[in-house]
Short mmCIF file of C-alpha atoms and ligand atoms in Angstrom, two decimals:
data_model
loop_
_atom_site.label_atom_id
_atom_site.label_comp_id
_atom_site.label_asym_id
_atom_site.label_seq_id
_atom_site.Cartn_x
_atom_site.Cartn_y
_atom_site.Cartn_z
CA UNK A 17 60.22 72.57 128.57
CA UNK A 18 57.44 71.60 126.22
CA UNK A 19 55.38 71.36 129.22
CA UNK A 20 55.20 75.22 129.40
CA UNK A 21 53.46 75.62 126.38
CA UNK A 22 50.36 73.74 126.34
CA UNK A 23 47.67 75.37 124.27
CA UNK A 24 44.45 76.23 125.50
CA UNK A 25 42.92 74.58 123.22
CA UNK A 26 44.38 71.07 125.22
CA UNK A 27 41.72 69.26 127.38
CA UNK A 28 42.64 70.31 131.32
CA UNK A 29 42.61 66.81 132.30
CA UNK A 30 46.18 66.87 129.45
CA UNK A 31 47.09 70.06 131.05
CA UNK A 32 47.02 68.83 134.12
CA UNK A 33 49.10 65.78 133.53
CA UNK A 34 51.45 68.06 131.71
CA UNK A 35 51.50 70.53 134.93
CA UNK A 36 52.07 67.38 136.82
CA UNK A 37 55.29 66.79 134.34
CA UNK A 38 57.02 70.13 136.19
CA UNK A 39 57.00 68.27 138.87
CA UNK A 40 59.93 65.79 137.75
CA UNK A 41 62.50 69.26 137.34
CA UNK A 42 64.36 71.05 140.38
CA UNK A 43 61.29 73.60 141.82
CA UNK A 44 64.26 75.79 142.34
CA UNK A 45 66.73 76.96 138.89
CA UNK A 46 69.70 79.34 139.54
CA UNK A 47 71.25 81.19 136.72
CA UNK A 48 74.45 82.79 138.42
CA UNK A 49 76.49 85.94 136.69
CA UNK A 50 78.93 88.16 138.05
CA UNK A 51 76.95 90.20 140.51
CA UNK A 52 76.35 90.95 143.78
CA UNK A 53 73.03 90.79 143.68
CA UNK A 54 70.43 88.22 143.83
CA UNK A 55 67.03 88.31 142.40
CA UNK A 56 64.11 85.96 143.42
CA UNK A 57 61.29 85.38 140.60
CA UNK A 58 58.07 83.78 141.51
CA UNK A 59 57.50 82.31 138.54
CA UNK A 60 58.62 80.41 135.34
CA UNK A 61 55.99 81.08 132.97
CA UNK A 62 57.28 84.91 134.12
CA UNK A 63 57.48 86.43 129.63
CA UNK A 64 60.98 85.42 129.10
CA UNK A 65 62.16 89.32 127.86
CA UNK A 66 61.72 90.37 131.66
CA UNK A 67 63.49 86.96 133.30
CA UNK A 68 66.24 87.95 130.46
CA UNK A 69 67.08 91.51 131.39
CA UNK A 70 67.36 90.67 134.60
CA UNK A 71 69.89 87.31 134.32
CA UNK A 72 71.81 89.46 132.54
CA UNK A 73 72.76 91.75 135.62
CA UNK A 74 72.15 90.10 138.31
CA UNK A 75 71.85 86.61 139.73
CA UNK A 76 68.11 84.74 139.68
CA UNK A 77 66.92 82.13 141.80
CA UNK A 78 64.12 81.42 139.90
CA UNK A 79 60.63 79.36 141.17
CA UNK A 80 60.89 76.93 138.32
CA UNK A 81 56.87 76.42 138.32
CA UNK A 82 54.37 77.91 136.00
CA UNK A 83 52.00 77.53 139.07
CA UNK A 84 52.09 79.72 142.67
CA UNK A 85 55.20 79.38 144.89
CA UNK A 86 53.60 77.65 147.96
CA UNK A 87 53.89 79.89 150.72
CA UNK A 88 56.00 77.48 152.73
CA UNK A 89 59.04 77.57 149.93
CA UNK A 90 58.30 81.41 149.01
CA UNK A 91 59.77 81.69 152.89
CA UNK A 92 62.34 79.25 152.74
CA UNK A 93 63.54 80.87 149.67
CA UNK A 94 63.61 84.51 150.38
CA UNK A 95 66.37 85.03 152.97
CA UNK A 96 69.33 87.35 151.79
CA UNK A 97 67.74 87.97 148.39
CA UNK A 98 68.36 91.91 147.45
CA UNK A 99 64.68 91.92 144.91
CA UNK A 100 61.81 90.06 144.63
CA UNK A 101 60.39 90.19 140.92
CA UNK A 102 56.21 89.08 141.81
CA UNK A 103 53.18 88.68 140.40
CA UNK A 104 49.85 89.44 141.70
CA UNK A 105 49.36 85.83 143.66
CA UNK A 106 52.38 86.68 145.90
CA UNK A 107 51.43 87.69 149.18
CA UNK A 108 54.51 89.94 150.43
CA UNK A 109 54.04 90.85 153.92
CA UNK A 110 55.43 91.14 156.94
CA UNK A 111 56.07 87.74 157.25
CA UNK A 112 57.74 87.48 154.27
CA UNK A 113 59.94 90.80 154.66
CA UNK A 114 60.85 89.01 158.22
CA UNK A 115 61.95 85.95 156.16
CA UNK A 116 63.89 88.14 153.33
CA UNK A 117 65.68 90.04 155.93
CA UNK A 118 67.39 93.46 155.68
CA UNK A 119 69.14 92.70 152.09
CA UNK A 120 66.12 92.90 150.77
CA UNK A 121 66.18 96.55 148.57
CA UNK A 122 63.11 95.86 145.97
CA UNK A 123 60.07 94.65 145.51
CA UNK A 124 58.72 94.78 142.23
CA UNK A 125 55.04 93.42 141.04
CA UNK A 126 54.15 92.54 137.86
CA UNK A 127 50.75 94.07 137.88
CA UNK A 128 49.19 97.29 138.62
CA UNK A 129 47.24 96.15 141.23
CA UNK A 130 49.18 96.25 144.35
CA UNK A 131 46.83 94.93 147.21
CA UNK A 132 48.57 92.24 147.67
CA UNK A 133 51.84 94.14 148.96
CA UNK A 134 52.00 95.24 152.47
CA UNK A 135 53.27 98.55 151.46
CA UNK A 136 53.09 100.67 154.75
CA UNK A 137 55.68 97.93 155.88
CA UNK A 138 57.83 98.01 152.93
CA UNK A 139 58.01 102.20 153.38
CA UNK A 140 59.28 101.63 156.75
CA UNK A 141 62.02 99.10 155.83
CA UNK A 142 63.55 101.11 153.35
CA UNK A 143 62.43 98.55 150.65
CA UNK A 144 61.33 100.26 147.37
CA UNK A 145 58.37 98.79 145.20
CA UNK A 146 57.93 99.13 141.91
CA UNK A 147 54.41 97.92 140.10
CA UNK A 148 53.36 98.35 136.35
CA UNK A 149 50.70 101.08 135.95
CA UNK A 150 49.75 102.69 131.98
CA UNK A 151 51.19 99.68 129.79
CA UNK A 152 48.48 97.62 130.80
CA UNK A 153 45.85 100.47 130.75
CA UNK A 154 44.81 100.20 127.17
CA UNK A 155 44.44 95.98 127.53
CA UNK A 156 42.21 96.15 130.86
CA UNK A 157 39.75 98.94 129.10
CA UNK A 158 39.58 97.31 125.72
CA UNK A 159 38.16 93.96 128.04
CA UNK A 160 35.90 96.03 130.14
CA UNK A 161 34.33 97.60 127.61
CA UNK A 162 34.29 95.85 124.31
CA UNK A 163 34.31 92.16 125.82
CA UNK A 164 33.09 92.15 128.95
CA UNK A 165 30.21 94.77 129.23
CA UNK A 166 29.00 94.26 125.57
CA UNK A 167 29.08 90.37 126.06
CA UNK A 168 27.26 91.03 129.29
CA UNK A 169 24.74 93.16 127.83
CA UNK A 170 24.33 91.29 124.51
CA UNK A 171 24.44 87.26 126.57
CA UNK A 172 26.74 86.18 124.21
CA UNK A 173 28.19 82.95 126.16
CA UNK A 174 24.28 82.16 126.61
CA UNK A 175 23.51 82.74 122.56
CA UNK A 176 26.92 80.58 121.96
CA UNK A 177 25.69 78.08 124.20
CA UNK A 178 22.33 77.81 122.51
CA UNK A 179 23.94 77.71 119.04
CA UNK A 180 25.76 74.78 120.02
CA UNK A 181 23.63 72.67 122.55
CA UNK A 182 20.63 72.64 120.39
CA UNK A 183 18.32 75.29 122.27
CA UNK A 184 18.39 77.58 119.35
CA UNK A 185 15.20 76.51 117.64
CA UNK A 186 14.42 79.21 115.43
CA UNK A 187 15.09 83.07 115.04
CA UNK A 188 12.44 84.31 117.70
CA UNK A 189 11.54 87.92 118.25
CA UNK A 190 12.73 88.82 121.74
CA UNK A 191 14.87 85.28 122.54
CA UNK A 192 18.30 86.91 123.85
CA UNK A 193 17.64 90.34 123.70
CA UNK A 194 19.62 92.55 125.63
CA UNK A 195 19.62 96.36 126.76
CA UNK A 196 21.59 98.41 123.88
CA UNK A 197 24.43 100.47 124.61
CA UNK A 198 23.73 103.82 122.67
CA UNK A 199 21.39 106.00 124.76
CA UNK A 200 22.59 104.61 128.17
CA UNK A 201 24.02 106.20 131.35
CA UNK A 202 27.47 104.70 132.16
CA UNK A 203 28.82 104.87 135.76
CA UNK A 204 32.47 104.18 136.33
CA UNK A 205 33.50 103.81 140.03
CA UNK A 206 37.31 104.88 140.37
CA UNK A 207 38.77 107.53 137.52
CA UNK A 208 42.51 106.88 137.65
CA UNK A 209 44.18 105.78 134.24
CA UNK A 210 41.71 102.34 133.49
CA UNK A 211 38.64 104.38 134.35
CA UNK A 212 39.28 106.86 131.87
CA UNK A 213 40.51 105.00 129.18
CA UNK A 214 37.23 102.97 129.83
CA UNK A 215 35.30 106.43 129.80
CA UNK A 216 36.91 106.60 126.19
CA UNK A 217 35.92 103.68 124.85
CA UNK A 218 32.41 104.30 126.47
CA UNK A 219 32.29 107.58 124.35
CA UNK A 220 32.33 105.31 121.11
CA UNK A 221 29.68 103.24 121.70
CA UNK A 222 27.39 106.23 121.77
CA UNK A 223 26.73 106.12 125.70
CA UNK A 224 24.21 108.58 126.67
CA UNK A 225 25.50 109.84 129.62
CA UNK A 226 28.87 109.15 131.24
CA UNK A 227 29.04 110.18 134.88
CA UNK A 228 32.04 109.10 137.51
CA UNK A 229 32.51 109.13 141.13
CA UNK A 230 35.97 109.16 142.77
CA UNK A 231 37.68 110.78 145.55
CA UNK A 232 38.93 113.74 143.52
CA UNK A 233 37.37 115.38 140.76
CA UNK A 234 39.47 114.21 137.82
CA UNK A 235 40.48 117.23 134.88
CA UNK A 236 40.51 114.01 132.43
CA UNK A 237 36.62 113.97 132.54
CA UNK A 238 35.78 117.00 130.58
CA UNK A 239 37.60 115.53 127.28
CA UNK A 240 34.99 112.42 127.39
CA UNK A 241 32.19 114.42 128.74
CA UNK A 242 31.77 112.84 131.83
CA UNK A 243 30.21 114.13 135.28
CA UNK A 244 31.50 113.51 138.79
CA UNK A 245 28.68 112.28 141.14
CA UNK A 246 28.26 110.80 144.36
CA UNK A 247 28.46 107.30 144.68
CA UNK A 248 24.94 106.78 145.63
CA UNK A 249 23.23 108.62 142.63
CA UNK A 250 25.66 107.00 140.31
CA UNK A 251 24.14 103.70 141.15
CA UNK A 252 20.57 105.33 140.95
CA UNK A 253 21.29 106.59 137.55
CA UNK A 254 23.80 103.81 135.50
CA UNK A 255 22.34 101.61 133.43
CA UNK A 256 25.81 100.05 133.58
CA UNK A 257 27.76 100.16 136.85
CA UNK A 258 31.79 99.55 135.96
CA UNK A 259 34.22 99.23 138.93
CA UNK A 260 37.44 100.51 138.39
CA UNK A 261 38.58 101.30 141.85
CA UNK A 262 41.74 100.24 143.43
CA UNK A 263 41.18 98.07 146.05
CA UNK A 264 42.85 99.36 149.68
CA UNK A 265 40.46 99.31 153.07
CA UNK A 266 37.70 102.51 152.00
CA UNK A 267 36.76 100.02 148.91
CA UNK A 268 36.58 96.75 150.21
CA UNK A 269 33.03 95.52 150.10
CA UNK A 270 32.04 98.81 148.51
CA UNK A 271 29.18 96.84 146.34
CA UNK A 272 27.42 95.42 148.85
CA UNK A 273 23.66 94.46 149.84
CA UNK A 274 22.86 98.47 150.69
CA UNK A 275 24.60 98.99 147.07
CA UNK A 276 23.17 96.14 144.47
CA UNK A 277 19.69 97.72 146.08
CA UNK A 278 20.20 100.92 145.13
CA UNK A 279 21.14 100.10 141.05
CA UNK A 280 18.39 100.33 138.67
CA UNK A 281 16.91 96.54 137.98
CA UNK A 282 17.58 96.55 134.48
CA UNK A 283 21.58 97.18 135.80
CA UNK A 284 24.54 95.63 134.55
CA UNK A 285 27.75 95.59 136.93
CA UNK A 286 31.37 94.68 135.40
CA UNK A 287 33.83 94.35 137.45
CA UNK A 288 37.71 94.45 136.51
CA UNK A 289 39.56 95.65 139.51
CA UNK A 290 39.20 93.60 142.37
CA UNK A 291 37.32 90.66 143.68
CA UNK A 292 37.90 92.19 147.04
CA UNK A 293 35.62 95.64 146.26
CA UNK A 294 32.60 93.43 145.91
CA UNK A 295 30.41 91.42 148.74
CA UNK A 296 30.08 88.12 146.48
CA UNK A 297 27.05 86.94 148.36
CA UNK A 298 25.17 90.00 148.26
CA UNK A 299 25.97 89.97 144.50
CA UNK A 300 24.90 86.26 144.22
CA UNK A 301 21.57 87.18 145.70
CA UNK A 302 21.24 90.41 143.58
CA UNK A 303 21.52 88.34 140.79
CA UNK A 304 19.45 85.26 141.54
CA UNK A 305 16.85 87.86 142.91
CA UNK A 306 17.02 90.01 139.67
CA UNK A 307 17.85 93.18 142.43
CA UNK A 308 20.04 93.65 139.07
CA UNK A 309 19.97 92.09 135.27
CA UNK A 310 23.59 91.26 135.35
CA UNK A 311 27.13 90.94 136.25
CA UNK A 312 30.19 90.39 134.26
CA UNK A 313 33.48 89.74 136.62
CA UNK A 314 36.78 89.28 135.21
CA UNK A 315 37.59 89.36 139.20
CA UNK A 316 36.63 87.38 142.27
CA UNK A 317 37.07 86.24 145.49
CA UNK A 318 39.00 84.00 145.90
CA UNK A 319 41.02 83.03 142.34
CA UNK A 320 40.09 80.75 140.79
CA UNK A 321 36.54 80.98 141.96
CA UNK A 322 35.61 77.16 143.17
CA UNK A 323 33.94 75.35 140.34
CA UNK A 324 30.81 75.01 142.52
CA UNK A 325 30.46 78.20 143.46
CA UNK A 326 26.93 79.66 142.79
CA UNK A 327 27.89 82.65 140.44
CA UNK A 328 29.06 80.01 138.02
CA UNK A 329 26.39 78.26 137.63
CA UNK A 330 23.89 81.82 136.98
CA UNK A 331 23.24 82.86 133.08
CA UNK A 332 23.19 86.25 134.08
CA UNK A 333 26.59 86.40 135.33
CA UNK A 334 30.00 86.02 133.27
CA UNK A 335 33.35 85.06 134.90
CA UNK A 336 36.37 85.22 133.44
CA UNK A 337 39.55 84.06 134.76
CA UNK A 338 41.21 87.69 135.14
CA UNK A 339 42.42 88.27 132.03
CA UNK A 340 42.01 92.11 132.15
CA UNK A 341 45.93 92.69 130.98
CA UNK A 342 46.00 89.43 128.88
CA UNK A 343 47.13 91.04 125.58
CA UNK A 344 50.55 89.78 124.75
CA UNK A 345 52.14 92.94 124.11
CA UNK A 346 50.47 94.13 127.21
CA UNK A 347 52.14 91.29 129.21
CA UNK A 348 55.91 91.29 127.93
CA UNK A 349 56.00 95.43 128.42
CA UNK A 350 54.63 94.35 132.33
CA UNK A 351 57.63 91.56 132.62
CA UNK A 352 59.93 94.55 131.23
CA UNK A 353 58.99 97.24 133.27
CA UNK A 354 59.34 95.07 136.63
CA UNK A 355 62.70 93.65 135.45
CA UNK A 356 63.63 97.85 134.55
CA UNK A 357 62.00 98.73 138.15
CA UNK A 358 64.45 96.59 139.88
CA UNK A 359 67.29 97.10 138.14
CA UNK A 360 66.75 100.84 138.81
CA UNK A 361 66.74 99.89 142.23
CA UNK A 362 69.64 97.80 142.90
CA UNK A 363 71.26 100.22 141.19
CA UNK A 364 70.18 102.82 143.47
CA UNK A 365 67.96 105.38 140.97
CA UNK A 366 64.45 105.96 140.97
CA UNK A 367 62.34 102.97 139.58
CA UNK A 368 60.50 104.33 136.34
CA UNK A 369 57.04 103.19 138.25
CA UNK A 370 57.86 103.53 142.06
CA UNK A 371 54.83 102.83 144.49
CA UNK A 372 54.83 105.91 146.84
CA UNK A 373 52.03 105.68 149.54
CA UNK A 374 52.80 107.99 152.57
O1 LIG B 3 44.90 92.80 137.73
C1 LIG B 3 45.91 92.98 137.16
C2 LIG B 3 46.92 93.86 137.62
O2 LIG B 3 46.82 94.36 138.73
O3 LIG B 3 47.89 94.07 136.88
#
């Protein structure tokens, strides 16, 4: 399937034709062995090592798109299966569970983010879910720090635009200057595994100060030097806000109008969690209003953000299409680890990373 494999490097309006191409195969391919269980997998692009390990145990009806199952077939095509094997677009909730019906034993995400899985509902089924926390720690921090935040602070699509539009003239004393990252307070919001292995990186780049807030104060902090605060007087004090929460109901929104005021006006705010933990109006308005210097996303509300949509069109704010675990190491050990967590669970053992919310 040629199709599958388009390079980036294509023009969309090709990839789009060759998208359009999937549209001649079966949306639905079943690869039957000699089991008694059946595995549905939301996608075809899914890294092959994962899709593998899984066909070879148990039987796949596979979404044979590299796009979305449309809600409409993801509940036609549910009922009786024993796992689903997701990705972070797949809404599974009690709608869905209804569809599956009681053979349904696993659940199993390939992402760490898990906001898109009712999991108070799965608990009370029975129905076990597995996500994909640490492999993709060391990916998501090496974005958030060295891409994200120093392309932020340095405006490096802005210089590469000038370099190649024309609007670089001549070297020019303070033309696309930047705040520096040595001697500056870093504030990450949310301390679990991808805050501190950003508070790591952070530590390299000769950050002045590194201060955290969280629920719990985190042991972790002491070997990177960095100070739990409250959340207000971490945005008082950062020079660059990071948000590295986990999105569930207490974060939703949590950089808001009350918030963006509260950051210095020289601020930069990343973002690589969640659209969902950030009011995207208020930060549109922060941003147009210089309340703050700048934003760099790799997460919005919704995905893909619409092409007209204001934050798109600002120079102080970068998008990028979440790409946070996009290393391809990163992404073959997820697709392995969710095949692992449901074949753990079929099986009837622990899954090696088991979602337990009580
Ligand atoms: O955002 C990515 C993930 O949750 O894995």
């Amino acid at each position: 399937m040629i199709y599958k494999r388009v390079s980036p490097f294509v023009p969309s309006l090709l990839r789009s034709v060759a998208r359009q191409s999937e549209f001649v195969t079966n949306p639905v391919k079943i690869m039957k062995c000699d089991s008694k269980f059946e595995v549905f997998v939301t996608r075809a692009d899914m890294p092959e090592s994962g899709i593998e390990m899984i066909r070879r145990e148990c039987n796949v009806k596979l979404w044979n798109r590299s796009s979305p199952v449309p809600r409409d077939e993801f509940l036609k095509l549910v009922p009786g299966v024993n796992a689903i094997y997701c990705c972070l677009t797949d809404k599974i909730d009690k709608e869905l569970l209804d569809a599956a019906g009681p053979e349904l034993k696993a659940v199993a995400t390939m992402s760490v983010g898990y906001d898109h899985i009712d999991i108070q509902e799965c608990n009370k089924r029975g129905i076990r879910v597995g996500y994909t926390p640490d492999v993709l720690t060391d990916a998501t921090a090496e974005l958030t720090v060295s891409c994200l935040l120093l392309a932020t602070a340095r405006r490096l699509p802005e210089a590469q635009a000038a370099a190649r539009d024309g609007g670089w003239e001549s070297w020019s004393p303070m033309w696309m200057t930047g705040p520096g990252l040595a001697d500056s307070t870093v504030g990450i919001v949310g301390f679990a595994r991808i805050g501190q292995a950003v508070a790591r990186r952070s530590q390299g780049l000769q950050h002045q100060r590194i201060i955290y807030c969280s629920r719990t104060a985190r042991h972790e902090a002491k070997e990177v030097g960095a100070r739990k605060v409250e959340f207000d007087d971490l945005l008082a004090e950062s020079d660059f806000v990071i948000c590295c929460a986990v999105l569930v109901p207490e974060t939703r929104h949590m950089f808001n109008r009350v918030a963006f005021d509260k950051m210095k006006r020289t601020a930069i705010f990343i973002n690589t969690s969640r659209g969902g933990t950030v009011d995207q109006e208020a930060l549109t308005e922060a941003l147009q209003h210089k309340i703050i210097r700048g934003a760099g996303l790799d997460v919005t509300t919704p995905e893909p953000l619409p092409l007209d949509h204001p934050l798109l069109s600002l120079n102080n704010c970068i998008v990028l299409p979440h790409i946070g675990s996009a290393t391809i190491d990163a992404r073959k050990t997820m697709a392995e680890l969710t095949a692992v967590n449901i074949l753990e669970a079929l099986k009837g053992f622990e899954m090696p990373s088991e979602l337990k919310i009580t």
